[in-house]
GROMACS .gro file of C-alpha atoms in nm:
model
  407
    1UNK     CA    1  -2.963   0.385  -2.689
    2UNK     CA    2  -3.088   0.369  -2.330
    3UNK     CA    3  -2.997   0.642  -2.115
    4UNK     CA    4  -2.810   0.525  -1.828
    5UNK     CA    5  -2.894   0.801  -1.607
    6UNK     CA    6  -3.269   0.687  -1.621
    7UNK     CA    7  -3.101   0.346  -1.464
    8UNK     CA    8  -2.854   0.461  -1.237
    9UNK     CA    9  -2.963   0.274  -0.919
   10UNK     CA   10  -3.014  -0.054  -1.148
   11UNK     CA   11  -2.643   0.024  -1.301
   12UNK     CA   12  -2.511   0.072  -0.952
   13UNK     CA   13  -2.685  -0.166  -0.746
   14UNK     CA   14  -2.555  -0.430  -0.975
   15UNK     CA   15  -2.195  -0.341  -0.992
   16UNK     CA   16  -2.211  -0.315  -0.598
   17UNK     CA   17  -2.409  -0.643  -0.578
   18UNK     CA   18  -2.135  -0.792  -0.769
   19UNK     CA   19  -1.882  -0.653  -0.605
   20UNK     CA   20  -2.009  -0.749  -0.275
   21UNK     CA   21  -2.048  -1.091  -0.398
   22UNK     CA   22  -1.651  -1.116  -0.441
   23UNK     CA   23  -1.577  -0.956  -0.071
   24UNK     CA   24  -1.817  -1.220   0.079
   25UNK     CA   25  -1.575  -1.504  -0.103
   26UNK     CA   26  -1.283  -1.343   0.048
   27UNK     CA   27  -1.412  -1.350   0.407
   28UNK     CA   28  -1.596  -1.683   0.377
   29UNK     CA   29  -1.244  -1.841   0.392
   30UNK     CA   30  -1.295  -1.792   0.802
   31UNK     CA   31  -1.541  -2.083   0.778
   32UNK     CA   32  -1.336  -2.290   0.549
   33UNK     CA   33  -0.996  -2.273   0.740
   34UNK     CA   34  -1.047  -2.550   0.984
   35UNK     CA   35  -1.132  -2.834   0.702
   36UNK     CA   36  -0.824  -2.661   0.501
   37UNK     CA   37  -0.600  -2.670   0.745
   38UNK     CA   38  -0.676  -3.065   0.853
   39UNK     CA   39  -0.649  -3.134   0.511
   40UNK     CA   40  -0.325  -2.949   0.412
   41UNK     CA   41  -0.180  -2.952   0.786
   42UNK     CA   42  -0.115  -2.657   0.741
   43UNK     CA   43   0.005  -2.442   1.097
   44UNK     CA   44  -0.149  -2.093   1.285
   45UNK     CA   45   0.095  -1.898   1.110
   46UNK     CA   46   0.002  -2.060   0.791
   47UNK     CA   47  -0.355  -2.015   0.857
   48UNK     CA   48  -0.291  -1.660   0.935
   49UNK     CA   49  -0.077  -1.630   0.589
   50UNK     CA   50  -0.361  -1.748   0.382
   51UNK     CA   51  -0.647  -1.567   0.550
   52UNK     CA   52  -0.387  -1.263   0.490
   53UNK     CA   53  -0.324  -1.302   0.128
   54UNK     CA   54  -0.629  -1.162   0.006
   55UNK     CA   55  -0.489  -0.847   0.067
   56UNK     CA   56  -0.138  -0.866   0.103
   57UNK     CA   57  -0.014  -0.786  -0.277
   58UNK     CA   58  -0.275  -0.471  -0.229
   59UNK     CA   59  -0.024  -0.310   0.064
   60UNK     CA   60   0.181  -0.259  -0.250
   61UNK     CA   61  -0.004  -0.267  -0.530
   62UNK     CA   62  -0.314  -0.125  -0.498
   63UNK     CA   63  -0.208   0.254  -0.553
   64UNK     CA   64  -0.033   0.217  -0.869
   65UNK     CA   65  -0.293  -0.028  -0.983
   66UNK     CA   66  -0.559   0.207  -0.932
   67UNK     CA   67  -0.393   0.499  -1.079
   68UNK     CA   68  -0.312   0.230  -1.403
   69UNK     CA   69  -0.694   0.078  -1.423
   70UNK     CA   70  -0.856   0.414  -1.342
   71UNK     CA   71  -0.784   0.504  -1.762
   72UNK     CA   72  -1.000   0.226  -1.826
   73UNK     CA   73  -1.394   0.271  -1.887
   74UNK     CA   74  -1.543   0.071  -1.590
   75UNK     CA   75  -1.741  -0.174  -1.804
   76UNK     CA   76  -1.437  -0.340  -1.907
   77UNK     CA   77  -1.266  -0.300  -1.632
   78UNK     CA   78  -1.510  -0.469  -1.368
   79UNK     CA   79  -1.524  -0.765  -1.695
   80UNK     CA   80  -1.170  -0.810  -1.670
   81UNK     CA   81  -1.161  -0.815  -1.347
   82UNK     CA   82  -1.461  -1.064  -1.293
   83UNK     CA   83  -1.306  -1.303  -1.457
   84UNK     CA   84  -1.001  -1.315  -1.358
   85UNK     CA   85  -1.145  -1.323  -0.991
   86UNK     CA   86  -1.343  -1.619  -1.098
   87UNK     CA   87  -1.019  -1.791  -1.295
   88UNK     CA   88  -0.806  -1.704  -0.941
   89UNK     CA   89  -1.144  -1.878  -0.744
   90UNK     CA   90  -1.061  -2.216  -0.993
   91UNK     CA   91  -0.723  -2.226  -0.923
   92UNK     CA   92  -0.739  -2.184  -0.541
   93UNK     CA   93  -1.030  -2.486  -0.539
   94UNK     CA   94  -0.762  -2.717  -0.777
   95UNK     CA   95  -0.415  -2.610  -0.520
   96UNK     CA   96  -0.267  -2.923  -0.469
   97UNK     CA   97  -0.041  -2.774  -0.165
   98UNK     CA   98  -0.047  -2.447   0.038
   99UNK     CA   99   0.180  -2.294  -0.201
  100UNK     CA  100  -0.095  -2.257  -0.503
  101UNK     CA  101  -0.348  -2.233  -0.271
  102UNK     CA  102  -0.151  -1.900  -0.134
  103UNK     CA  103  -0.086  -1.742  -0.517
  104UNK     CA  104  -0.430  -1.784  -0.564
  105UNK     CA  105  -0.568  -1.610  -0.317
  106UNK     CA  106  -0.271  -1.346  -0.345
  107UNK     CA  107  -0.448  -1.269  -0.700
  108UNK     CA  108  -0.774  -1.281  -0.646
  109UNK     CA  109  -0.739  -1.028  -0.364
  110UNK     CA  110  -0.559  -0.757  -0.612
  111UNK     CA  111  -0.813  -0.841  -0.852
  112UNK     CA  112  -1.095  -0.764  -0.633
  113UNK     CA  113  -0.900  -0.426  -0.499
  114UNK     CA  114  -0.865  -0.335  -0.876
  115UNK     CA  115  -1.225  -0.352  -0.920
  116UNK     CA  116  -1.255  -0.081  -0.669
  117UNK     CA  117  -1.174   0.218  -0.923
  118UNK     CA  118  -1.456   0.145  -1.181
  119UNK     CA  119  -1.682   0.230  -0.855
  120UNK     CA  120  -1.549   0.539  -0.801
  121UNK     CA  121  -1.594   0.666  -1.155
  122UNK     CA  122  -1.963   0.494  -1.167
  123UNK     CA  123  -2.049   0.733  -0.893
  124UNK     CA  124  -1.885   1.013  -1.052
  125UNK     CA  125  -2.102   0.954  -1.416
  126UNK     CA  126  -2.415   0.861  -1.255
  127UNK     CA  127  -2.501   1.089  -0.905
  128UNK     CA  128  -2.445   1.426  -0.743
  129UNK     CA  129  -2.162   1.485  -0.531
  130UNK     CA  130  -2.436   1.471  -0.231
  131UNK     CA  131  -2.550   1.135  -0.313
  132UNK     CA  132  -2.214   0.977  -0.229
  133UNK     CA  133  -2.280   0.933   0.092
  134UNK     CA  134  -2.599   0.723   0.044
  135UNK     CA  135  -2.407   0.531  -0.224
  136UNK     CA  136  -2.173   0.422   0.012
  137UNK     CA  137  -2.400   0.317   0.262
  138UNK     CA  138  -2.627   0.132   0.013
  139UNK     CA  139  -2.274  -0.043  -0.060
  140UNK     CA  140  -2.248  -0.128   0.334
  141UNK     CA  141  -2.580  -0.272   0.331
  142UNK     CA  142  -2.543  -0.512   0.038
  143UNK     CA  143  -2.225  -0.566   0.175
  144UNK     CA  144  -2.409  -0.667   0.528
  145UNK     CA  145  -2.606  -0.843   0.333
  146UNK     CA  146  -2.466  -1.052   0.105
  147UNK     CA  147  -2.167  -1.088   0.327
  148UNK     CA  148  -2.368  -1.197   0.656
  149UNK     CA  149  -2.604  -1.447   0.406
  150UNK     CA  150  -2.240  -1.577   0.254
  151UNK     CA  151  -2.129  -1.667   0.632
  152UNK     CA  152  -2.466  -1.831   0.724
  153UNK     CA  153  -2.494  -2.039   0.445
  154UNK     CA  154  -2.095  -2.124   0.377
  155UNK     CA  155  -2.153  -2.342   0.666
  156UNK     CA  156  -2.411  -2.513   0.538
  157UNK     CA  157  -2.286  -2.566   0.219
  158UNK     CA  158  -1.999  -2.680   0.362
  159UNK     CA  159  -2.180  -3.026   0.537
  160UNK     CA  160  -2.399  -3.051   0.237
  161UNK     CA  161  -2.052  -3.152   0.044
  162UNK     CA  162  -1.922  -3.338   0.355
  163UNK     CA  163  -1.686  -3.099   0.425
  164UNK     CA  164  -1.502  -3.084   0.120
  165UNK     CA  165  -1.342  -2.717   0.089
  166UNK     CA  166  -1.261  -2.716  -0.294
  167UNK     CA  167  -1.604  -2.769  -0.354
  168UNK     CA  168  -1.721  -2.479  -0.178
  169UNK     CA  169  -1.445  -2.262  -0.374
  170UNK     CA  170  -1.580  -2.448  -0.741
  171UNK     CA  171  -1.898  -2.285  -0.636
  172UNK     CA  172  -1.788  -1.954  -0.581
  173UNK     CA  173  -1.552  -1.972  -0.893
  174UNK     CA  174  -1.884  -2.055  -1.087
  175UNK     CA  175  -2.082  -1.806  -0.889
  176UNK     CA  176  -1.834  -1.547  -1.028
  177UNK     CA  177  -1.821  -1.626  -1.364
  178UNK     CA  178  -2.179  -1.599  -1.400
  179UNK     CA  179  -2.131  -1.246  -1.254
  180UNK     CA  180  -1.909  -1.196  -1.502
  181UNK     CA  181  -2.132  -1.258  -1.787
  182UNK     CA  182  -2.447  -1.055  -1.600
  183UNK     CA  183  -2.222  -0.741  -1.599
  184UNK     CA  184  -2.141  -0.750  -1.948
  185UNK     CA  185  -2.461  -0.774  -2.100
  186UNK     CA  186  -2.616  -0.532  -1.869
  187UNK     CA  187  -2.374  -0.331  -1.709
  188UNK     CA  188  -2.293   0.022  -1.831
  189UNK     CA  189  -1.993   0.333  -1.832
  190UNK     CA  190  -2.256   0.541  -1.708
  191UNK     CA  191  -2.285   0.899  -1.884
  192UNK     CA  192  -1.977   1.126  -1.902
  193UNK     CA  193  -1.922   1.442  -1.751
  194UNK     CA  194  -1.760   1.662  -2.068
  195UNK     CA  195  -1.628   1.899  -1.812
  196UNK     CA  196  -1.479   1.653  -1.569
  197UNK     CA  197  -1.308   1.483  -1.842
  198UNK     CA  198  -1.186   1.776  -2.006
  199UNK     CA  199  -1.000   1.818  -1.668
  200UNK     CA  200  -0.884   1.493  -1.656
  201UNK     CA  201  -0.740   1.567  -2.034
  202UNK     CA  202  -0.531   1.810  -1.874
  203UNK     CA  203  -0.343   1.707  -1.641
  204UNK     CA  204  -0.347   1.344  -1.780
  205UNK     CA  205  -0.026   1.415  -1.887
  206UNK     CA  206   0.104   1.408  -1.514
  207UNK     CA  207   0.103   1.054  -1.424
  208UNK     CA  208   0.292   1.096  -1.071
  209UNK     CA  209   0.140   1.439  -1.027
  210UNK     CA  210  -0.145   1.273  -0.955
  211UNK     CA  211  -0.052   1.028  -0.691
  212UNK     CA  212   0.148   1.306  -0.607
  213UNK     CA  213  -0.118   1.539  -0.518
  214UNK     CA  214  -0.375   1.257  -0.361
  215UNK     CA  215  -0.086   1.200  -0.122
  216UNK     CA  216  -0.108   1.581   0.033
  217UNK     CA  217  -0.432   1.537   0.146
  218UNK     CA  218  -0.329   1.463   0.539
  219UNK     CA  219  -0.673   1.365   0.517
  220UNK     CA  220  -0.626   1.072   0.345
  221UNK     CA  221  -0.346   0.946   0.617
  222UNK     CA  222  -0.546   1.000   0.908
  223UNK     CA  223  -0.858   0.836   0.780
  224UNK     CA  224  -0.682   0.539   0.647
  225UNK     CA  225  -0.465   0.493   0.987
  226UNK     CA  226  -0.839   0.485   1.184
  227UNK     CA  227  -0.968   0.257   0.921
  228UNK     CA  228  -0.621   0.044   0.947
  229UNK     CA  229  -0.709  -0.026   1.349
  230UNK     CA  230  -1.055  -0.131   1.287
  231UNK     CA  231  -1.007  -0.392   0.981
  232UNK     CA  232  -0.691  -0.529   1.166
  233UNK     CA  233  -0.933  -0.664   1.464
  234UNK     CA  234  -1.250  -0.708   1.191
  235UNK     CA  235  -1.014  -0.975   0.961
  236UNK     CA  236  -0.903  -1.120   1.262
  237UNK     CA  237  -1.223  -1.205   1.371
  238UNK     CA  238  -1.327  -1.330   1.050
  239UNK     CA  239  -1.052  -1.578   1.016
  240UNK     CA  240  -1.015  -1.711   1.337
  241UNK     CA  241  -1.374  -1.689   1.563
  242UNK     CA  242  -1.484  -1.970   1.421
  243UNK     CA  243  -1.145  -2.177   1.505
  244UNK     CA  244  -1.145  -1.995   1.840
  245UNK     CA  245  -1.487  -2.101   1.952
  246UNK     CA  246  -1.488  -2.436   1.837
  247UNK     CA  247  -1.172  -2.497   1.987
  248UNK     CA  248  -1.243  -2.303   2.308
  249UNK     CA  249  -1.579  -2.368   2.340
  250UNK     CA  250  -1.689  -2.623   2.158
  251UNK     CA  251  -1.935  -2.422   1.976
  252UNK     CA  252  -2.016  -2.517   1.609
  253UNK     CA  253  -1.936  -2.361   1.283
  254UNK     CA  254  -2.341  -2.325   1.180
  255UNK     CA  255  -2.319  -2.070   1.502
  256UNK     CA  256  -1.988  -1.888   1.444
  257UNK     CA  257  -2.079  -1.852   1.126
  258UNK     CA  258  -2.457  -1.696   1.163
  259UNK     CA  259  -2.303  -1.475   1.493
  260UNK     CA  260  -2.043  -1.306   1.242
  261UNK     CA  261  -2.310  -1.270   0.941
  262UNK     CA  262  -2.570  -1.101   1.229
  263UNK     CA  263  -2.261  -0.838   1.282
  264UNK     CA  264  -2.199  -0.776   0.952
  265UNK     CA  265  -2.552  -0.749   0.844
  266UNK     CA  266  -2.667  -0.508   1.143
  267UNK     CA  267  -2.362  -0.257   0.973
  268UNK     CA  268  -2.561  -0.231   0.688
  269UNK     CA  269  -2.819  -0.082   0.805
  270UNK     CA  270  -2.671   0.111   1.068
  271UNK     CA  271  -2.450   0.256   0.777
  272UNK     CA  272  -2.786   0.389   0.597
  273UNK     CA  273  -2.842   0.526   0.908
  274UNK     CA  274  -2.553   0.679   1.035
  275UNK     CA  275  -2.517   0.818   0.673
  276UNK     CA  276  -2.855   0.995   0.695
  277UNK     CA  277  -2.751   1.127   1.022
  278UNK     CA  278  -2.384   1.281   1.018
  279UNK     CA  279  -2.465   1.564   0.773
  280UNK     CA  280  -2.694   1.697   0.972
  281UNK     CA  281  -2.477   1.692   1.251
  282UNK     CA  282  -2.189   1.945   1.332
  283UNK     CA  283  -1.817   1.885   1.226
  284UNK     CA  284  -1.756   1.816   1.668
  285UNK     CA  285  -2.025   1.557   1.688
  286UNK     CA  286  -1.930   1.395   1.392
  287UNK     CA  287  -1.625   1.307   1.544
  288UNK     CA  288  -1.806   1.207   1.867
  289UNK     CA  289  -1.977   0.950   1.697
  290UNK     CA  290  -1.679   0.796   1.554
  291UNK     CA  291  -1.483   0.809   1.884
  292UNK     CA  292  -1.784   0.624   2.011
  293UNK     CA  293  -1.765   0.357   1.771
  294UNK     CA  294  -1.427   0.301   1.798
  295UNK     CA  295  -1.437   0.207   2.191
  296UNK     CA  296  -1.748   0.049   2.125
  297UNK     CA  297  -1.586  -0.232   1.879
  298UNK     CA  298  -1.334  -0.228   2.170
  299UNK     CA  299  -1.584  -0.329   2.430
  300UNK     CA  300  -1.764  -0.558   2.203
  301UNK     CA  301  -1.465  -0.741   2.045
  302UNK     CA  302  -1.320  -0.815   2.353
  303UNK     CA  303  -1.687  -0.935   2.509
  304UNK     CA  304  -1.686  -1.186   2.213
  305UNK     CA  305  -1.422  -1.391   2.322
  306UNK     CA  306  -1.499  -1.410   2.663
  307UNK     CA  307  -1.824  -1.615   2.685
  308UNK     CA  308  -1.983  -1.926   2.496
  309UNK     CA  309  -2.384  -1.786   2.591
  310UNK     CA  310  -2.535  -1.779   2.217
  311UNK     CA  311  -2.767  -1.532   2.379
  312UNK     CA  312  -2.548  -1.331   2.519
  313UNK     CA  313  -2.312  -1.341   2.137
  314UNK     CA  314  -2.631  -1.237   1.985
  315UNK     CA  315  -2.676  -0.956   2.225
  316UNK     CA  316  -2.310  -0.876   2.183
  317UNK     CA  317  -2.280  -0.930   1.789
  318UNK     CA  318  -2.593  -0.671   1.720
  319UNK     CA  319  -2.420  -0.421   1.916
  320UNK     CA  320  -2.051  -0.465   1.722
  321UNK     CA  321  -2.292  -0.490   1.397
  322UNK     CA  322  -2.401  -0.129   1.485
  323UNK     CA  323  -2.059   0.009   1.524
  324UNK     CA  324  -1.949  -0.115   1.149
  325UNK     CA  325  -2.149   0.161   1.017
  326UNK     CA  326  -1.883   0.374   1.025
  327UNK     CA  327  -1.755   0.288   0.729
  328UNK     CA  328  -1.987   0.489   0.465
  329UNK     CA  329  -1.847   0.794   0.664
  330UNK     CA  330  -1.515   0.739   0.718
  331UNK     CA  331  -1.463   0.597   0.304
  332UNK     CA  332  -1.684   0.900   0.155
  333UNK     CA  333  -1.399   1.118   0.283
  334UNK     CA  334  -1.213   1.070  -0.081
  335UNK     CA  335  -1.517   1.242  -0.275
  336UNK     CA  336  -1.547   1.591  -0.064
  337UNK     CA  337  -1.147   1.669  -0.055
  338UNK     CA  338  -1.124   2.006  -0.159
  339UNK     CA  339  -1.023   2.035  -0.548
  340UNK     CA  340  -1.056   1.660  -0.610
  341UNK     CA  341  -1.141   1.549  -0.990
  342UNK     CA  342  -1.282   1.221  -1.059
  343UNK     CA  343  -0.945   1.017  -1.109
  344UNK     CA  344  -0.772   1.169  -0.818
  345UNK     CA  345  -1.087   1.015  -0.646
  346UNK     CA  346  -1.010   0.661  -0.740
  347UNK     CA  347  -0.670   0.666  -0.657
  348UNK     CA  348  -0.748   0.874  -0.322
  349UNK     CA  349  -1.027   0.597  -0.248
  350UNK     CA  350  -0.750   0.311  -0.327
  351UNK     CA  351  -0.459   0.488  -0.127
  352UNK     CA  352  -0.737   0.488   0.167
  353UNK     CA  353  -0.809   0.139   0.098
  354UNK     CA  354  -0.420   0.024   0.124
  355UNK     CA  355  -0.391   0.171   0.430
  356UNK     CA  356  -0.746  -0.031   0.557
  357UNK     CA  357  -0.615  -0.316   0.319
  358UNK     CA  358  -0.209  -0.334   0.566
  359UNK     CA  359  -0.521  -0.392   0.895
  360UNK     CA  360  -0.685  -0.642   0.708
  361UNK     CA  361  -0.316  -0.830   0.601
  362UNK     CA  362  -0.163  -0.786   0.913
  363UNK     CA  363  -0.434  -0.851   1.174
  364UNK     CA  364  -0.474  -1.219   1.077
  365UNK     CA  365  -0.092  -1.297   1.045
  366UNK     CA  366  -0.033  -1.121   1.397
  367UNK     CA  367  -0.316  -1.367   1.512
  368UNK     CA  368  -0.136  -1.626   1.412
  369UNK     CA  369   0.211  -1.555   1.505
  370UNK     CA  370   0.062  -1.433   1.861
  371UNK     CA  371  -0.093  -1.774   1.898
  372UNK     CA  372   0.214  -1.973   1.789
  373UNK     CA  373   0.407  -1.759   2.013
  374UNK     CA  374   0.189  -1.755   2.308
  375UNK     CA  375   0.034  -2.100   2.295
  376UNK     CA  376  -0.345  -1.894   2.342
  377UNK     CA  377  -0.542  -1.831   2.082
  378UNK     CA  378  -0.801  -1.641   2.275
  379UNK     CA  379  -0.506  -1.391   2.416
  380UNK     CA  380  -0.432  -1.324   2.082
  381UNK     CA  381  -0.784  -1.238   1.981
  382UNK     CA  382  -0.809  -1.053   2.280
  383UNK     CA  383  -0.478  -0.858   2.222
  384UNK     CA  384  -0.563  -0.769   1.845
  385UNK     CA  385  -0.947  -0.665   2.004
  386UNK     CA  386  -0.767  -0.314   2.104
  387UNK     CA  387  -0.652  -0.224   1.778
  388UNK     CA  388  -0.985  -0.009   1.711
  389UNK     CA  389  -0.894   0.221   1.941
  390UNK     CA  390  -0.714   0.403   1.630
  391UNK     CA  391  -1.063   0.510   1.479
  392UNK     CA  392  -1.113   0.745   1.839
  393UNK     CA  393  -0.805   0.850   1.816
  394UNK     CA  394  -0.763   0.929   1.411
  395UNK     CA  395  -1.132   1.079   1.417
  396UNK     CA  396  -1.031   1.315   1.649
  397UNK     CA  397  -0.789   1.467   1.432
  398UNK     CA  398  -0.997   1.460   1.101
  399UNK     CA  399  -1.252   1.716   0.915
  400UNK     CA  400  -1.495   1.548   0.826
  401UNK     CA  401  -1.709   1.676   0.535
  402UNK     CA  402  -2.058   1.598   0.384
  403UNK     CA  403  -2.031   1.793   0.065
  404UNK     CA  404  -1.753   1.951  -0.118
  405UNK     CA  405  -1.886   2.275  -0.078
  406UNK     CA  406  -1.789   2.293   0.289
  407UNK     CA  407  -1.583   2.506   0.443
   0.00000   0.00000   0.00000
């Protein structure tokens, strides 16, 4: 038998490849919402509902989900998951009316969140607690990468079928089931940790210890609430930029949709960067540079909706780009709590991802209820361009760590 450790990065950089590949469906649907919503009629708030759903179940599922999958080896759970992502992916390109459309995307969202755990435990099996760091930010730039080549060439894909949505969604369906089928022949549990799992044994017996004790880490709250401001404006971007600027401005879907992927692929590099850079750094600075990025995507967000120069967008985009490296940092928080074991990780990694997850829900649907209330789209996106602010504020009040040997 092959030793997995002698394929770690091969192991890894598949499963994050993979699960990359599903994120990029999710936030594709941006792109797709204007031929949707002439097609269905459907209204803003509508819009905002189904750009929403992805994530919606996950306010309220996600942490008992985790704590339930997280028993499971992750080979069969990212399988399972997979393919039910890529049976969800059929049914939302067959919905006959919003109403299917909606459950479909309501599923596939928790089944992409309960992917999540099998990551956790991957990293756990196959690296040192110092590599976590540059795990995560080798995640943010596949997920800059994949994401930003998903909204580049959605577009195109999308006049290539004449516009016709539920094509675009067949391919992705396909796209995932062939995913599916990669990660089961060549995907692996990764090599166990005899120790770590004898602790697991142990207090296995304590199901709601468990959450119980992930949810006394203040950390955890204070982390999540910065990461809540920033994906609130971030989804609402997403979804409605490109409806904003062709409406506003007249300015095409190819553009919208290659300005958002150069912002989300400039974080992925800037996350291998900044990842490189805040351990050597003191506790203070670190949480300089996050207050910096949070009044940065501030600035930036705000810039965005103010001008229809593709130059100037550019300009703009690369900078906003920069400031999504945060995220390596601010999600590697989970793996240095003091005393954490491997499943207390997962669940600790989910809980912080609900609390991202309610931003990424609510930031679209506010959108949309703004715009329907206000009759101004671009107030709305300018309104919801504040909500990073939280990041400055939350970073301030969090101890940031770079190894779990740190006082």
């Amino acid at each position: 038998m092959t030793n997995p450790m002698r394929h770690r990065w091969a192991i890894m950089g598949l499963w994050l490849l993979s699960s990359v590949a599903g994120f990029m469906m999710v936030i594709s649907v941006g792109l797709l919402l204007p031929s949707i919503s002439a097609d269905l009629g459907l209204t803003p708030t509508q819009q905002g509902f189904y750009g929403s759903a992805a994530f919606l179940g996950n306010l309220f599922l996600t942490l008992p989900i985790s704590w339930w999958v997280s028993r499971y080896r992750p080979k069969i759970l990212t399988t399972v998951t997979f393919t039910l992502s890529s049976a969800l992916m059929f049914v939302q390109s067959w919905g006959p009316n919003f109403g299917v459309l909606l459950l479909g995307r309501l599923g596939f969202g928790i089944s992409t969140l309960a992917r999540e755990p099998a990551r956790v435990l991957l990293m756990h099996r196959l690296f040192t607690p110092r590599e976590f760091i540059l795990v995560s930010s080798v995640y943010n730039l596949l997920f800059g990468l994949v994401v930003g080549g998903g909204l580049v060439l959605t577009p195109i894909i999308l006049s290539r079928v004449e516009d016709d949505w539920r094509s675009v969604l067949f391919t992705f369906a396909v796209a995932l089931g062939v995913l599916a089928v990669l990660w089961t022949i060549l995907g692996s549990d990764g090599e166990e940790d005899p120790e770590s799992e004898q602790q697991e044994t142990d207090t296995g017996g304590d199901r709601l210890g468990i959450i119980k004790r992930v949810l006394g880490y203040k950390e955890l709250w204070i982390a999540g609430a910065g990461s809540m401001g920033t994906t609130m404006a971030w989804s609402s971007f997403v979804n409605f930029y490109p409806t904003l600027m062709l409406d506003v401005y007249d300015v095409s879907l190819n553009w919208t949709g290659l300005l958002l992927a150069i912002g989300i692929a400039t974080g992925g590099p800037s996350g291998v960067v900044l990842s490189r850079i805040v351990p050597r750094v003191s506790g203070g600075r670190r949480r300089n540079i996050l207050q910096a990025i949070g009044v940065t995507m501030v600035v930036t967000y705000l810039a965005m909706t103010l001008t229809d120069s593709i130059p100037l967008l550019i300009v703009i985009t690369l900078v906003s780009g920069v400031a999504q490296g945060y995220w390596p940092v601010l999600n590697s928080i989970p793996f240095y709590l003091p005393g954490i074991r491997p499943r207390e990780s997962a669940v600790a990694l989910s809980f912080m991802m609900t609390l991202g997850t309610f931003g990424v829900a609510t930031g679209p649907a506010l959108v949309g209820a703004l715009q329907d209330s206000l009759g101004d789209l671009r107030l709305a996106m300018m309104i919801i361009s504040f909500a990073p602010i939280l990041l400055s504020i939350c970073s301030s009040l969090v101890h940031i760590r770079t190894d779990r040997e740190e006082e």
